Short mmCIF file of C-alpha atoms in Angstrom, two decimals:
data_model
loop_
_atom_site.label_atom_id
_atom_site.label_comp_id
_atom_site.label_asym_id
_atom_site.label_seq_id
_atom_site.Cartn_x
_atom_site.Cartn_y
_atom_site.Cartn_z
CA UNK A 139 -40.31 -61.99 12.17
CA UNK A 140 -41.03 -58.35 11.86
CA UNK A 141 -44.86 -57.54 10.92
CA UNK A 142 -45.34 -53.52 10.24
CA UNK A 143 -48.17 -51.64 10.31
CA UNK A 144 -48.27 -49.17 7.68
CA UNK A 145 -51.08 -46.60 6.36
CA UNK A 146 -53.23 -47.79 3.80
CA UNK A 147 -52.53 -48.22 -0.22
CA UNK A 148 -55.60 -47.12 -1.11
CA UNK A 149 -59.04 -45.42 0.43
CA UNK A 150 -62.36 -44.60 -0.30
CA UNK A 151 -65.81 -45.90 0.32
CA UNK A 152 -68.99 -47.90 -1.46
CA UNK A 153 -72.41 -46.55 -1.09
CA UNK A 154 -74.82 -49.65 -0.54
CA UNK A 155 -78.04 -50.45 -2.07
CA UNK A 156 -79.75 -48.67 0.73
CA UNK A 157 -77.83 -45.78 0.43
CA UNK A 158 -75.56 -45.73 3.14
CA UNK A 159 -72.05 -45.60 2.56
CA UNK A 160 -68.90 -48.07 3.88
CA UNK A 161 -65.70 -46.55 4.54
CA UNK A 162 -62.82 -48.97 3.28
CA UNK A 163 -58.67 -49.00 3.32
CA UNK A 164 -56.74 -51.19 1.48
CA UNK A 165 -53.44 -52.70 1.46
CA UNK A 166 -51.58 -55.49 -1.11
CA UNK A 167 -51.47 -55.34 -5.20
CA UNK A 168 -55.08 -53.96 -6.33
CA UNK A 169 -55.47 -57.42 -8.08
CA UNK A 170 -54.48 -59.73 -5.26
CA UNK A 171 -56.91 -61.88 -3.56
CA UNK A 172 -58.98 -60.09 -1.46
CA UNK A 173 -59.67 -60.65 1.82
CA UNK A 174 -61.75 -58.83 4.31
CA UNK A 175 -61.22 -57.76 7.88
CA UNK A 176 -62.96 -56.67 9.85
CA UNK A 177 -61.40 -54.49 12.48
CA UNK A 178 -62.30 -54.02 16.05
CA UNK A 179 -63.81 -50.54 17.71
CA UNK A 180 -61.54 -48.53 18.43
CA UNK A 181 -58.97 -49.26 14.85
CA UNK A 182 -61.86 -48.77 12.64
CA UNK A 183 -60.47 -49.07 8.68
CA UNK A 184 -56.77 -48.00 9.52
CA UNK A 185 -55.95 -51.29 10.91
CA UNK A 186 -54.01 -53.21 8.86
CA UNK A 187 -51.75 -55.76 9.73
CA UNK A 188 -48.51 -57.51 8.21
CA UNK A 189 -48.86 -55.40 5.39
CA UNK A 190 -45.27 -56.22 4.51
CA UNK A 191 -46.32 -59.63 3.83
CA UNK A 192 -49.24 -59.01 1.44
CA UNK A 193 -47.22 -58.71 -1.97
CA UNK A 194 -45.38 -61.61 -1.60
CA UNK A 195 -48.53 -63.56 -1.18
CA UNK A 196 -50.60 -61.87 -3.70
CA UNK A 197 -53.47 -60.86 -1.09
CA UNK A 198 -55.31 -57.83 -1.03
CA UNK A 199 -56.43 -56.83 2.36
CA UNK A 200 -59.51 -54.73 2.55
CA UNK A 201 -60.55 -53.24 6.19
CA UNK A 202 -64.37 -52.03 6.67
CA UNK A 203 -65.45 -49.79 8.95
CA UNK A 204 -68.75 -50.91 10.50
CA UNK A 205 -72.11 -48.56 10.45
CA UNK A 206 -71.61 -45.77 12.23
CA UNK A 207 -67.30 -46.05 12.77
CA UNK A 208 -64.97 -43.92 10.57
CA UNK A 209 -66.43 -42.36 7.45
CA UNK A 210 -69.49 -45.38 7.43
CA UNK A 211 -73.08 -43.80 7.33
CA UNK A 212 -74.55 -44.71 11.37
CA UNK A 213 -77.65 -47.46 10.86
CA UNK A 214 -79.08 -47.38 14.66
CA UNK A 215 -80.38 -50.65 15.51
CA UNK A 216 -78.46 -52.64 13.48
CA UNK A 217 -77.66 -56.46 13.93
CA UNK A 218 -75.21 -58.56 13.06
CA UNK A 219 -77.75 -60.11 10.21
CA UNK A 220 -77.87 -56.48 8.83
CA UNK A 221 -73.75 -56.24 8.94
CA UNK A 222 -74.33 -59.37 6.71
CA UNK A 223 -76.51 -57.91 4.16
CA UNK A 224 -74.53 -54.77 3.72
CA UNK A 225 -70.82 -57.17 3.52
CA UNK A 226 -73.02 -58.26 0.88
CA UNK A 227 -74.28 -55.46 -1.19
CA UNK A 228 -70.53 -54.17 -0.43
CA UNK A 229 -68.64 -56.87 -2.24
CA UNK A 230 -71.36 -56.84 -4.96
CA UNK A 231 -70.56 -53.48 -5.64
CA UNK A 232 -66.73 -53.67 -5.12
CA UNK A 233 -67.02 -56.90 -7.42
CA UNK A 234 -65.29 -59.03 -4.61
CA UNK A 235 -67.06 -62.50 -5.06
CA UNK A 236 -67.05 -64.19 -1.81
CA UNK A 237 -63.96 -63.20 -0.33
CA UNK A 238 -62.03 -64.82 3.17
CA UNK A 239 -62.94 -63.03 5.98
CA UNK A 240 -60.85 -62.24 9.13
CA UNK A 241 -61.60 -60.79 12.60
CA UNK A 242 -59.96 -58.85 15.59
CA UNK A 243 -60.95 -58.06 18.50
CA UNK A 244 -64.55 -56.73 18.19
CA UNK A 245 -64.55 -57.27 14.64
CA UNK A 246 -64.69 -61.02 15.79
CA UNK A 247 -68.56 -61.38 15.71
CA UNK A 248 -69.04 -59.65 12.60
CA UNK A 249 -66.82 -61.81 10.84
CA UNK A 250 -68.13 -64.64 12.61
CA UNK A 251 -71.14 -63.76 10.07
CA UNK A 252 -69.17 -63.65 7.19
CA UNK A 253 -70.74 -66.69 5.53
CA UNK A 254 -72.55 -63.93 3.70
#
């Protein structure tokens, strides 16, 4: 099987309740079903993964940058319960519902949350 990597479909960000802002990337058809990931350290939002395979299964992937990575507004002191609230108020304002969540790498705890 060959899995690419390609640069994202889309890109932007959503500014949270608080304020702060979330950088995201996207891959897959715009109304696919979406799923987040949530990237390790050092990929921030450009990782994306098996993009070639998104279409065919109708999923939209959508990669967050965590506080402080990428284009995401810093929030020192943060914890994973924040990451939680602001997955939240993120998918509220991208009108997400409760989307699957995947991890990699240090991404791992933070979707280990994701029963937001």
């Amino acid at each position: 099987m060959n899995v690419s990597v390609d640069a994202p479909i889309r890109l932007g960000t959503t500014r949270l309740p608080d304020g702060r802002s979330l950088g995201w990337s996207e891959w897959g058809p715009p109304d696919g079903v979406p799923v987040l990931l949530c990237p390790g350290a050092a990929t921030s939002r450009w990782l994306g993964f098996g993009t070639d395979l998104l279409a065919p299964l109708g999923v939209r992937l959508i990669s967050v940058d965590r506080p402080g990575l990428g284009v995401s507004t810093p929030a020192p002191g943060r914890t994973l319960h924040d990451f939680a609230e602001d997955m939240r108020g993120f998918t509220a304002a991208r009108q997400l519902g409760r989307p699957a969540v995947v991890g990699n790498s240090q991404g791992a705890p933070q979707q280990a949350c994701g029963t937001w």
